[in-house]
Amino acid sequence: MDTQAIDLFTPLMMGKLHLKNRMVMAPLTRSRAEQGNVPSSMAATYYSSRASAGLIITEATQASAGGQGYIATPGIHTDAQVEGWKKVTDAVHRAGGLIFMQLWHVGRISHPDFLNGALPVAPSAIAPRGVSTYTADGLKPIPAPRALETDEIPDIIQAFRHGAANAKAAGFDGVEVHGANGYLLDQFLEDGTNQRTDQYGGSIENRARLLLEVVDAVADVWGSDRVGVRLSPGGTFNDMCDCNPQETFGYAVRQLATRKLAYLHLIEPAQPQGEHPMPDLSARFFRPLYPGILIVASGYNRERANAVLKAGLADLVAFGQLFLANPDLVDRFRKNAPLNTPDPQTFYGGGAQGYIDYPTLDAA
Ligand code: 8OZ
């Protein structure tokens, strides 16, 4: 296809899935899960009213109870959670949408309050500096985690495999492995959080091993063409750093490229400010390394999204806050209509307000 002609409204085949446009609803933590970390009874309405997106990616969802680190995040490890998610996938499909589940393990970004008193687990016993989490008793600082033993790592991979199988049972169209934003898989990948001396630490090959083993296990359940991976090269959220991010993430991306996945989803870092230029970790750097479908995310608006598609630097663009506040974002972008303003007060927790009451253009 002539890339000059591609914009947000150009359909795309992702393996056997037909995406009706290039607009992806980014994964968004909303902390509204109910008793037993079952998705909110309002989640079917919330997601299905955004089914005009080419693809919806769910909020991060713990693949195992041990993978939780925030209050009221949903899981996909119990039968009740699978039943809860079925209502969501049914509603999205009835509305003509496609939906992938984001599978998550927070690693060190947790607290004993979520883990029956146990310490969070991580590649190494390094606490995130300046990071707290909301528990049932309010905001608490995150303690230093416990380093996973080598012989515990198969259980982590198994947790992702189990979550992937449950996501299939719940009727999703595919799954996204959360390898971004300083959670467990990112903690293994980046050298600021990984000081291991076994086969999961040291060299870049070793640090990428868990991510790739998890992706392979999940692909074993789903087929690789139904599996996406999200990475955040150069991201500093959750006190992350890597000394050689182009090498580290370049290796991971090249390895993922050999696996013929549904897509690679990159959160591009904020543009470097001031005197210390950062290495380029935008889609411009990764595009030549990844011939498959590339999603970019990082505060894109309509103009910048169309420009990145037109330049051939990405195939899809994910929108977070804009989809949160505009269920009919696709329609609004088509008409170049004004947008609702997202309200940060209602991003996390609470009820219907700020969740299922943002008006569409028609309703407004
Ligand atoms: C915001 C609040 C809690 C979690 C991520 C899953 O950053 C998250 C998250 C975001 O990927």
mmCIF file of C-alpha atoms and ligand atoms in Angstrom:
data_model
loop_
_atom_site.group_PDB
_atom_site.id
_atom_site.type_symbol
_atom_site.label_atom_id
_atom_site.label_comp_id
_atom_site.label_asym_id
_atom_site.label_seq_id
_atom_site.Cartn_x
_atom_site.Cartn_y
_atom_site.Cartn_z
ATOM 1 C CA MET A 1 0.000 0.000 0.000
ATOM 2 C CA ASP A 2 1.094 3.566 -0.645
ATOM 3 C CA THR A 3 2.132 4.679 2.841
ATOM 4 C CA GLN A 4 1.406 8.307 1.941
ATOM 5 C CA ALA A 5 -2.286 7.387 1.940
ATOM 6 C CA ILE A 6 -2.346 5.774 5.401
ATOM 7 C CA ASP A 7 -4.028 7.626 8.232
ATOM 8 C CA LEU A 8 -5.843 6.762 11.471
ATOM 9 C CA PHE A 9 -8.901 5.550 9.556
ATOM 10 C CA THR A 10 -7.124 3.058 7.295
ATOM 11 C CA PRO A 11 -8.031 -0.546 8.202
ATOM 12 C CA LEU A 12 -5.265 -3.046 8.994
ATOM 13 C CA MET A 13 -5.049 -6.839 9.009
ATOM 14 C CA MET A 14 -3.299 -8.100 12.162
ATOM 15 C CA GLY A 15 -2.803 -11.752 11.387
ATOM 16 C CA LYS A 16 -6.372 -12.984 10.875
ATOM 17 C CA LEU A 17 -7.927 -10.046 12.733
ATOM 18 C CA HIS A 18 -9.398 -7.137 10.790
ATOM 19 C CA LEU A 19 -8.820 -3.830 12.576
ATOM 20 C CA LYS A 20 -11.280 -1.287 11.250
ATOM 21 C CA ASN A 21 -8.973 1.653 11.954
ATOM 22 C CA ARG A 22 -5.505 2.417 13.354
ATOM 23 C CA MET A 23 -6.676 3.737 16.720
ATOM 24 C CA VAL A 24 -5.883 1.542 19.744
ATOM 25 C CA MET A 25 -7.330 2.085 23.217
ATOM 26 C CA ALA A 26 -4.248 1.905 25.447
ATOM 27 C CA PRO A 27 -4.236 -0.206 28.625
ATOM 28 C CA LEU A 28 -5.469 2.003 31.489
ATOM 29 C CA THR A 29 -5.439 1.079 35.171
ATOM 30 C CA ARG A 30 -8.801 2.165 36.659
ATOM 31 C CA SER A 31 -8.779 0.380 40.068
ATOM 32 C CA ARG A 32 -12.477 -0.366 40.074
ATOM 33 C CA ALA A 33 -12.380 -4.164 40.407
ATOM 34 C CA GLU A 34 -14.856 -5.671 42.855
ATOM 35 C CA GLN A 35 -14.719 -8.375 45.534
ATOM 36 C CA GLY A 36 -12.217 -11.060 44.542
ATOM 37 C CA ASN A 37 -10.530 -8.747 42.016
ATOM 38 C CA VAL A 38 -13.348 -9.472 39.577
ATOM 39 C CA PRO A 39 -13.700 -6.756 36.907
ATOM 40 C CA SER A 40 -16.248 -4.084 37.785
ATOM 41 C CA SER A 41 -19.863 -4.773 36.871
ATOM 42 C CA MET A 42 -19.567 -1.504 34.894
ATOM 43 C CA ALA A 43 -16.544 -2.716 32.905
ATOM 44 C CA ALA A 44 -18.679 -4.214 30.106
ATOM 45 C CA THR A 45 -20.281 -0.796 29.551
ATOM 46 C CA TYR A 46 -16.953 1.043 29.847
ATOM 47 C CA TYR A 47 -15.151 -1.144 27.311
ATOM 48 C CA SER A 48 -18.013 -1.776 24.875
ATOM 49 C CA SER A 49 -18.766 1.933 24.546
ATOM 50 C CA ARG A 50 -15.202 2.253 23.181
ATOM 51 C CA ALA A 51 -15.600 -0.633 20.682
ATOM 52 C CA SER A 52 -15.195 1.696 17.693
ATOM 53 C CA ALA A 53 -11.433 1.580 18.418
ATOM 54 C CA GLY A 54 -9.546 -0.633 15.973
ATOM 55 C CA LEU A 55 -8.328 -2.562 19.029
ATOM 56 C CA ILE A 56 -8.954 -2.271 22.780
ATOM 57 C CA ILE A 57 -6.265 -3.378 25.221
ATOM 58 C CA THR A 58 -7.567 -3.961 28.745
ATOM 59 C CA GLU A 59 -6.194 -2.431 31.903
ATOM 60 C CA ALA A 60 -3.232 -4.346 33.327
ATOM 61 C CA THR A 61 -4.593 -7.584 34.824
ATOM 62 C CA GLN A 62 -2.627 -9.768 37.223
ATOM 63 C CA ALA A 63 -2.024 -13.260 35.863
ATOM 64 C CA SER A 64 -1.619 -14.573 39.421
ATOM 65 C CA ALA A 65 -2.536 -13.376 42.914
ATOM 66 C CA GLY A 66 1.175 -12.797 43.573
ATOM 67 C CA GLY A 67 1.354 -10.370 40.656
ATOM 68 C CA GLN A 68 -0.839 -7.688 42.248
ATOM 69 C CA GLY A 69 0.566 -4.390 43.500
ATOM 70 C CA TYR A 70 -2.290 -1.916 43.522
ATOM 71 C CA ILE A 71 -5.699 -1.814 45.099
ATOM 72 C CA ALA A 72 -8.735 -3.029 43.102
ATOM 73 C CA THR A 73 -6.902 -4.163 39.966
ATOM 74 C CA PRO A 74 -8.589 -7.106 38.253
ATOM 75 C CA GLY A 75 -7.081 -10.554 37.888
ATOM 76 C CA ILE A 76 -7.429 -13.474 35.461
ATOM 77 C CA HIS A 77 -6.481 -16.343 37.768
ATOM 78 C CA THR A 78 -9.866 -17.361 39.274
ATOM 79 C CA ASP A 79 -13.063 -18.741 37.750
ATOM 80 C CA ALA A 80 -15.049 -15.743 39.017
ATOM 81 C CA GLN A 81 -12.630 -13.398 37.227
ATOM 82 C CA VAL A 82 -12.969 -15.381 33.988
ATOM 83 C CA GLU A 83 -16.763 -15.128 34.283
ATOM 84 C CA GLY A 84 -16.492 -11.388 34.923
ATOM 85 C CA TRP A 85 -14.272 -10.854 31.879
ATOM 86 C CA LYS A 86 -16.636 -12.933 29.683
ATOM 87 C CA LYS A 87 -19.271 -10.224 30.183
ATOM 88 C CA VAL A 88 -16.737 -7.679 28.932
ATOM 89 C CA THR A 89 -15.623 -9.607 25.842
ATOM 90 C CA ASP A 90 -19.247 -10.455 24.951
ATOM 91 C CA ALA A 91 -20.287 -6.800 25.147
ATOM 92 C CA VAL A 92 -17.284 -5.612 23.122
ATOM 93 C CA HIS A 93 -17.869 -8.257 20.443
ATOM 94 C CA ARG A 94 -21.590 -7.457 20.239
ATOM 95 C CA ALA A 95 -20.564 -3.838 19.650
ATOM 96 C CA GLY A 96 -18.229 -4.919 16.817
ATOM 97 C CA GLY A 97 -14.931 -4.433 18.652
ATOM 98 C CA LEU A 98 -11.742 -6.401 19.237
ATOM 99 C CA ILE A 99 -10.170 -6.719 22.683
ATOM 100 C CA PHE A 100 -6.822 -8.037 23.948
ATOM 101 C CA MET A 101 -6.112 -8.619 27.645
ATOM 102 C CA GLN A 102 -2.937 -7.144 29.127
ATOM 103 C CA LEU A 103 -1.258 -9.753 31.361
ATOM 104 C CA TRP A 104 0.677 -8.346 34.298
ATOM 105 C CA HIS A 105 2.999 -9.199 37.161
ATOM 106 C CA VAL A 106 4.122 -6.151 39.146
ATOM 107 C CA GLY A 107 7.267 -7.723 40.655
ATOM 108 C CA ARG A 108 8.799 -5.296 43.182
ATOM 109 C CA ILE A 109 6.046 -2.658 42.758
ATOM 110 C CA SER A 110 3.877 -4.209 45.452
ATOM 111 C CA HIS A 111 3.408 -4.367 49.202
ATOM 112 C CA PRO A 112 2.983 -7.219 51.737
ATOM 113 C CA ASP A 113 -0.618 -5.994 52.237
ATOM 114 C CA PHE A 114 -1.430 -7.416 48.779
ATOM 115 C CA LEU A 115 0.597 -10.596 49.297
ATOM 116 C CA ASN A 116 -0.689 -12.087 52.577
ATOM 117 C CA GLY A 117 2.221 -10.459 54.352
ATOM 118 C CA ALA A 118 4.920 -11.804 52.020
ATOM 119 C CA LEU A 119 7.560 -9.553 50.479
ATOM 120 C CA PRO A 120 7.199 -8.582 46.811
ATOM 121 C CA VAL A 121 9.467 -10.556 44.463
ATOM 122 C CA ALA A 122 11.934 -9.166 41.945
ATOM 123 C CA PRO A 123 15.103 -10.116 40.063
ATOM 124 C CA SER A 124 17.204 -8.541 42.847
ATOM 125 C CA ALA A 125 16.562 -7.120 46.334
ATOM 126 C CA ILE A 126 16.602 -3.483 45.195
ATOM 127 C CA ALA A 127 13.831 -1.188 46.458
ATOM 128 C CA PRO A 128 12.320 1.356 44.074
ATOM 129 C CA ARG A 129 13.281 4.782 45.417
ATOM 130 C CA GLY A 130 10.428 7.152 46.171
ATOM 131 C CA VAL A 131 7.617 4.805 45.089
ATOM 132 C CA SER A 132 4.525 4.233 47.258
ATOM 133 C CA THR A 133 1.305 2.338 46.644
ATOM 134 C CA TYR A 134 -2.274 2.806 47.843
ATOM 135 C CA THR A 135 -3.325 -0.072 50.067
ATOM 136 C CA ALA A 136 -6.587 -0.603 51.942
ATOM 137 C CA ASP A 137 -5.001 1.478 54.741
ATOM 138 C CA GLY A 138 -3.861 4.309 52.498
ATOM 139 C CA LEU A 139 -0.551 5.223 50.865
ATOM 140 C CA LYS A 140 2.392 3.076 51.999
ATOM 141 C CA PRO A 141 6.037 3.107 50.869
ATOM 142 C CA ILE A 142 7.164 0.024 48.972
ATOM 143 C CA PRO A 143 9.703 -2.134 50.854
ATOM 144 C CA ALA A 144 12.781 -3.787 49.347
ATOM 145 C CA PRO A 145 11.698 -6.938 47.503
ATOM 146 C CA ARG A 146 13.035 -10.467 47.841
ATOM 147 C CA ALA A 147 15.132 -11.780 44.950
ATOM 148 C CA LEU A 148 13.484 -14.724 43.213
ATOM 149 C CA GLU A 149 15.401 -18.006 43.436
ATOM 150 C CA THR A 150 16.275 -19.469 40.052
ATOM 151 C CA ASP A 151 14.031 -22.456 40.748
ATOM 152 C CA GLU A 152 11.030 -20.134 41.330
ATOM 153 C CA ILE A 153 11.179 -18.674 37.834
ATOM 154 C CA PRO A 154 9.274 -21.537 36.163
ATOM 155 C CA ASP A 155 6.335 -20.643 38.464
ATOM 156 C CA ILE A 156 6.352 -17.077 37.113
ATOM 157 C CA ILE A 157 6.271 -18.363 33.533
ATOM 158 C CA GLN A 158 3.521 -20.791 34.493
ATOM 159 C CA ALA A 159 1.477 -17.927 36.000
ATOM 160 C CA PHE A 160 1.565 -16.071 32.669
ATOM 161 C CA ARG A 161 0.682 -19.281 30.826
ATOM 162 C CA HIS A 162 -2.278 -19.866 33.145
ATOM 163 C CA GLY A 163 -3.446 -16.253 32.773
ATOM 164 C CA ALA A 164 -3.170 -16.569 28.992
ATOM 165 C CA ALA A 165 -5.270 -19.764 28.990
ATOM 166 C CA ASN A 166 -7.879 -18.098 31.206
ATOM 167 C CA ALA A 167 -7.955 -15.052 28.913
ATOM 168 C CA LYS A 168 -8.707 -17.433 26.058
ATOM 169 C CA ALA A 169 -11.509 -19.039 28.059
ATOM 170 C CA ALA A 170 -12.880 -15.549 28.768
ATOM 171 C CA GLY A 171 -13.270 -14.873 25.037
ATOM 172 C CA PHE A 172 -10.516 -12.346 24.354
ATOM 173 C CA ASP A 173 -9.128 -11.892 20.839
ATOM 174 C CA GLY A 174 -5.546 -12.057 22.079
ATOM 175 C CA VAL A 175 -3.241 -11.026 24.908
ATOM 176 C CA GLU A 176 -0.586 -8.405 25.484
ATOM 177 C CA VAL A 177 2.382 -9.247 27.710
ATOM 178 C CA HIS A 178 3.111 -6.249 29.962
ATOM 179 C CA GLY A 179 6.865 -5.848 29.651
ATOM 180 C CA ALA A 180 6.826 -2.110 30.359
ATOM 181 C CA ASN A 181 6.760 0.569 33.060
ATOM 182 C CA GLY A 182 9.020 -0.995 35.646
ATOM 183 C CA TYR A 183 7.032 -4.157 36.406
ATOM 184 C CA LEU A 184 8.483 -7.658 36.744
ATOM 185 C CA LEU A 185 9.552 -8.388 33.164
ATOM 186 C CA ASP A 186 11.015 -4.887 32.740
ATOM 187 C CA GLN A 187 12.795 -5.305 36.105
ATOM 188 C CA PHE A 188 14.575 -8.359 34.686
ATOM 189 C CA LEU A 189 15.367 -6.651 31.381
ATOM 190 C CA GLU A 190 16.966 -3.445 32.675
ATOM 191 C CA ASP A 191 20.313 -3.474 34.475
ATOM 192 C CA GLY A 192 19.294 -0.918 37.133
ATOM 193 C CA THR A 193 17.026 -3.547 38.724
ATOM 194 C CA ASN A 194 18.778 -6.784 37.750
ATOM 195 C CA GLN A 195 22.034 -7.760 39.469
ATOM 196 C CA ARG A 196 21.500 -11.509 39.173
ATOM 197 C CA THR A 197 24.381 -13.869 38.534
ATOM 198 C CA ASP A 198 22.318 -16.798 37.195
ATOM 199 C CA GLN A 199 21.084 -17.288 33.619
ATOM 200 C CA TYR A 200 18.508 -14.509 34.160
ATOM 201 C CA GLY A 201 21.042 -11.739 34.891
ATOM 202 C CA GLY A 202 24.287 -10.187 33.680
ATOM 203 C CA SER A 203 24.401 -10.169 29.878
ATOM 204 C CA ILE A 204 21.616 -8.592 27.825
ATOM 205 C CA GLU A 205 20.743 -12.076 26.551
ATOM 206 C CA ASN A 206 20.285 -13.255 30.141
ATOM 207 C CA ARG A 207 18.280 -10.206 31.236
ATOM 208 C CA ALA A 208 15.898 -10.595 28.266
ATOM 209 C CA ARG A 209 15.472 -14.326 28.919
ATOM 210 C CA LEU A 210 12.432 -14.133 31.229
ATOM 211 C CA LEU A 211 10.549 -11.751 28.918
ATOM 212 C CA LEU A 212 11.165 -14.047 25.954
ATOM 213 C CA GLU A 213 10.330 -17.231 27.878
ATOM 214 C CA VAL A 214 7.056 -15.661 29.028
ATOM 215 C CA VAL A 215 6.228 -14.517 25.492
ATOM 216 C CA ASP A 216 6.975 -18.008 24.172
ATOM 217 C CA ALA A 217 4.802 -19.650 26.854
ATOM 218 C CA VAL A 218 1.900 -17.308 26.108
ATOM 219 C CA ALA A 219 2.351 -17.810 22.353
ATOM 220 C CA ASP A 220 2.248 -21.541 22.971
ATOM 221 C CA VAL A 221 -1.288 -21.056 24.359
ATOM 222 C CA TRP A 222 -2.539 -18.526 21.818
ATOM 223 C CA GLY A 223 -0.400 -18.772 18.676
ATOM 224 C CA SER A 224 2.139 -15.980 18.218
ATOM 225 C CA ASP A 225 -0.180 -13.992 15.912
ATOM 226 C CA ARG A 226 -2.508 -13.363 18.896
ATOM 227 C CA VAL A 227 0.210 -12.123 21.247
ATOM 228 C CA GLY A 228 1.466 -8.547 21.592
ATOM 229 C CA VAL A 229 4.214 -7.196 23.833
ATOM 230 C CA ARG A 230 4.444 -3.760 25.469
ATOM 231 C CA LEU A 231 7.842 -2.216 26.273
ATOM 232 C CA SER A 232 8.887 1.201 27.573
ATOM 233 C CA PRO A 233 12.466 1.841 26.436
ATOM 234 C CA GLY A 234 14.066 4.681 28.354
ATOM 235 C CA GLY A 235 11.084 4.950 30.708
ATOM 236 C CA THR A 236 11.892 6.156 34.217
ATOM 237 C CA PHE A 237 8.511 5.440 35.866
ATOM 238 C CA ASN A 238 8.876 3.185 38.936
ATOM 239 C CA ASP A 239 12.547 4.198 39.316
ATOM 240 C CA MET A 240 13.772 2.352 36.231
ATOM 241 C CA CYS A 241 17.058 2.806 34.409
ATOM 242 C CA ASP A 242 19.360 0.951 32.066
ATOM 243 C CA CYS A 243 22.940 1.946 31.296
ATOM 244 C CA ASN A 244 22.705 1.036 27.592
ATOM 245 C CA PRO A 245 19.055 1.272 26.617
ATOM 246 C CA GLN A 246 19.588 1.165 22.842
ATOM 247 C CA GLU A 247 21.559 -2.085 23.211
ATOM 248 C CA THR A 248 19.207 -3.631 25.790
ATOM 249 C CA PHE A 249 15.956 -2.777 24.056
ATOM 250 C CA GLY A 250 17.447 -3.196 20.582
ATOM 251 C CA TYR A 251 18.282 -6.799 21.479
ATOM 252 C CA ALA A 252 14.833 -7.459 22.979
ATOM 253 C CA VAL A 253 13.086 -5.963 19.957
ATOM 254 C CA ARG A 254 15.184 -7.964 17.473
ATOM 255 C CA GLN A 255 14.419 -11.156 19.382
ATOM 256 C CA LEU A 256 10.699 -10.336 19.472
ATOM 257 C CA ALA A 257 10.809 -9.644 15.726
ATOM 258 C CA THR A 258 11.769 -13.273 15.060
ATOM 259 C CA ARG A 259 8.585 -14.466 16.789
ATOM 260 C CA LYS A 260 5.980 -13.147 14.305
ATOM 261 C CA LEU A 261 3.821 -11.615 17.007
ATOM 262 C CA ALA A 262 0.543 -9.746 16.583
ATOM 263 C CA TYR A 263 2.394 -6.536 17.418
ATOM 264 C CA LEU A 264 5.049 -4.724 19.408
ATOM 265 C CA HIS A 265 3.684 -1.848 21.519
ATOM 266 C CA LEU A 266 6.211 0.846 22.429
ATOM 267 C CA ILE A 267 5.806 3.652 24.931
ATOM 268 C CA GLU A 268 8.228 6.211 23.585
ATOM 269 C CA PRO A 269 10.093 8.234 26.216
ATOM 270 C CA ALA A 270 9.372 11.937 26.646
ATOM 271 C CA GLN A 271 11.551 14.130 24.468
ATOM 272 C CA PRO A 272 14.833 14.793 26.258
ATOM 273 C CA GLN A 273 14.956 18.229 27.834
ATOM 274 C CA GLY A 274 17.974 20.347 28.664
ATOM 275 C CA GLU A 275 21.666 19.679 28.381
ATOM 276 C CA HIS A 276 21.851 15.893 28.620
ATOM 277 C CA PRO A 277 20.700 14.400 25.340
ATOM 278 C CA MET A 278 19.248 10.901 25.676
ATOM 279 C CA PRO A 279 19.896 8.227 23.074
ATOM 280 C CA ASP A 280 17.041 8.010 20.577
ATOM 281 C CA LEU A 281 14.511 5.458 21.851
ATOM 282 C CA SER A 282 11.605 6.574 19.695
ATOM 283 C CA ALA A 283 9.942 4.581 16.924
ATOM 284 C CA ARG A 284 12.556 6.126 14.595
ATOM 285 C CA PHE A 285 15.218 3.967 16.314
ATOM 286 C CA PHE A 286 13.139 0.765 16.600
ATOM 287 C CA ARG A 287 11.241 0.762 13.284
ATOM 288 C CA PRO A 288 14.215 -0.584 11.263
ATOM 289 C CA LEU A 289 14.653 -3.391 13.840
ATOM 290 C CA TYR A 290 11.029 -4.537 13.775
ATOM 291 C CA PRO A 291 9.329 -5.440 10.497
ATOM 292 C CA GLY A 292 6.023 -6.477 12.129
ATOM 293 C CA ILE A 293 3.127 -4.350 13.335
ATOM 294 C CA LEU A 294 4.297 -1.532 15.603
ATOM 295 C CA ILE A 295 2.032 0.396 17.995
ATOM 296 C CA VAL A 296 3.306 3.651 19.462
ATOM 297 C CA ALA A 297 1.971 5.441 22.538
ATOM 298 C CA SER A 298 3.074 8.618 24.301
ATOM 299 C CA GLY A 299 0.523 11.398 24.403
ATOM 300 C CA TYR A 300 -0.210 11.426 20.662
ATOM 301 C CA ASN A 301 -2.908 13.752 19.380
ATOM 302 C CA ARG A 302 -4.714 13.495 16.043
ATOM 303 C CA GLU A 303 -2.102 15.418 14.039
ATOM 304 C CA ARG A 304 0.975 13.730 15.480
ATOM 305 C CA ALA A 305 -0.682 10.315 15.168
ATOM 306 C CA ASN A 306 -1.485 10.827 11.497
ATOM 307 C CA ALA A 307 2.056 12.109 10.934
ATOM 308 C CA VAL A 308 3.721 9.074 12.557
ATOM 309 C CA LEU A 309 1.577 6.728 10.432
ATOM 310 C CA LYS A 310 2.224 8.690 7.267
ATOM 311 C CA ALA A 311 5.972 8.633 7.925
ATOM 312 C CA GLY A 312 5.758 4.830 8.166
ATOM 313 C CA LEU A 313 7.268 4.916 11.688
ATOM 314 C CA ALA A 314 4.320 3.009 13.199
ATOM 315 C CA ASP A 315 1.281 1.025 12.038
ATOM 316 C CA LEU A 316 -1.086 1.833 14.912
ATOM 317 C CA VAL A 317 -1.289 4.543 17.562
ATOM 318 C CA ALA A 318 -2.539 3.981 21.110
ATOM 319 C CA PHE A 319 -4.444 6.682 22.979
ATOM 320 C CA GLY A 320 -4.879 6.511 26.750
ATOM 321 C CA GLN A 321 -6.400 9.573 28.372
ATOM 322 C CA LEU A 322 -8.137 10.572 25.142
ATOM 323 C CA PHE A 323 -10.030 7.243 24.980
ATOM 324 C CA LEU A 324 -10.675 7.388 28.719
ATOM 325 C CA ALA A 325 -12.498 10.711 28.311
ATOM 326 C CA ASN A 326 -14.000 10.141 24.842
ATOM 327 C CA PRO A 327 -15.815 6.834 24.262
ATOM 328 C CA ASP A 328 -16.419 7.995 20.666
ATOM 329 C CA LEU A 329 -12.844 9.171 20.074
ATOM 330 C CA VAL A 330 -12.836 7.611 16.588
ATOM 331 C CA ASP A 331 -15.937 9.570 15.576
ATOM 332 C CA ARG A 332 -14.579 12.772 17.098
ATOM 333 C CA PHE A 333 -11.250 12.395 15.249
ATOM 334 C CA ARG A 334 -13.093 11.698 11.980
ATOM 335 C CA LYS A 335 -15.075 14.910 12.392
ATOM 336 C CA ASN A 336 -12.150 16.783 13.937
ATOM 337 C CA ALA A 337 -14.642 17.578 16.705
ATOM 338 C CA PRO A 338 -13.759 18.956 20.168
ATOM 339 C CA LEU A 339 -12.773 16.471 22.875
ATOM 340 C CA ASN A 340 -13.908 15.952 26.481
ATOM 341 C CA THR A 341 -11.235 16.807 29.050
ATOM 342 C CA PRO A 342 -10.008 13.855 31.160
ATOM 343 C CA ASP A 343 -10.520 14.314 34.920
ATOM 344 C CA PRO A 344 -7.487 12.938 36.865
ATOM 345 C CA GLN A 345 -9.550 12.884 40.095
ATOM 346 C CA THR A 346 -11.575 9.951 38.747
ATOM 347 C CA PHE A 347 -8.803 8.002 36.944
ATOM 348 C CA TYR A 348 -8.342 5.481 39.798
ATOM 349 C CA GLY A 349 -11.045 4.030 42.013
ATOM 350 C CA GLY A 350 -14.538 5.309 42.645
ATOM 351 C CA GLY A 351 -17.643 4.431 40.694
ATOM 352 C CA ALA A 352 -19.454 5.384 37.507
ATOM 353 C CA GLN A 353 -18.333 9.005 37.600
ATOM 354 C CA GLY A 354 -15.376 9.493 35.278
ATOM 355 C CA TYR A 355 -15.757 5.867 34.151
ATOM 356 C CA ILE A 356 -18.940 5.392 32.121
ATOM 357 C CA ASP A 357 -20.367 8.929 32.094
ATOM 358 C CA TYR A 358 -18.151 10.814 29.635
ATOM 359 C CA PRO A 359 -20.634 11.913 26.950
ATOM 360 C CA THR A 360 -20.426 11.081 23.255
ATOM 361 C CA LEU A 361 -20.802 13.852 20.691
ATOM 362 C CA ASP A 362 -24.363 12.690 20.028
ATOM 363 C CA ALA A 363 -25.277 12.839 23.711
ATOM 364 C CA ALA A 364 -23.554 16.179 24.378
HETATM 365 C C1 8OZ B 1 -0.918 3.787 36.609
HETATM 366 C C2 8OZ B 1 -1.273 3.383 37.879
HETATM 367 C C3 8OZ B 1 -1.111 2.056 38.219
HETATM 368 C C4 8OZ B 1 -0.601 1.159 37.312
HETATM 369 C C5 8OZ B 1 1.328 0.950 34.100
HETATM 370 C C6 8OZ B 1 -0.213 -0.643 35.004
HETATM 371 O O1 8OZ B 1 1.948 2.010 34.243
HETATM 372 C C7 8OZ B 1 0.269 0.580 35.058
HETATM 373 C C8 8OZ B 1 -0.255 1.566 36.041
HETATM 374 C C9 8OZ B 1 -0.421 2.891 35.696
HETATM 375 O O2 8OZ B 1 1.598 0.186 33.173
#
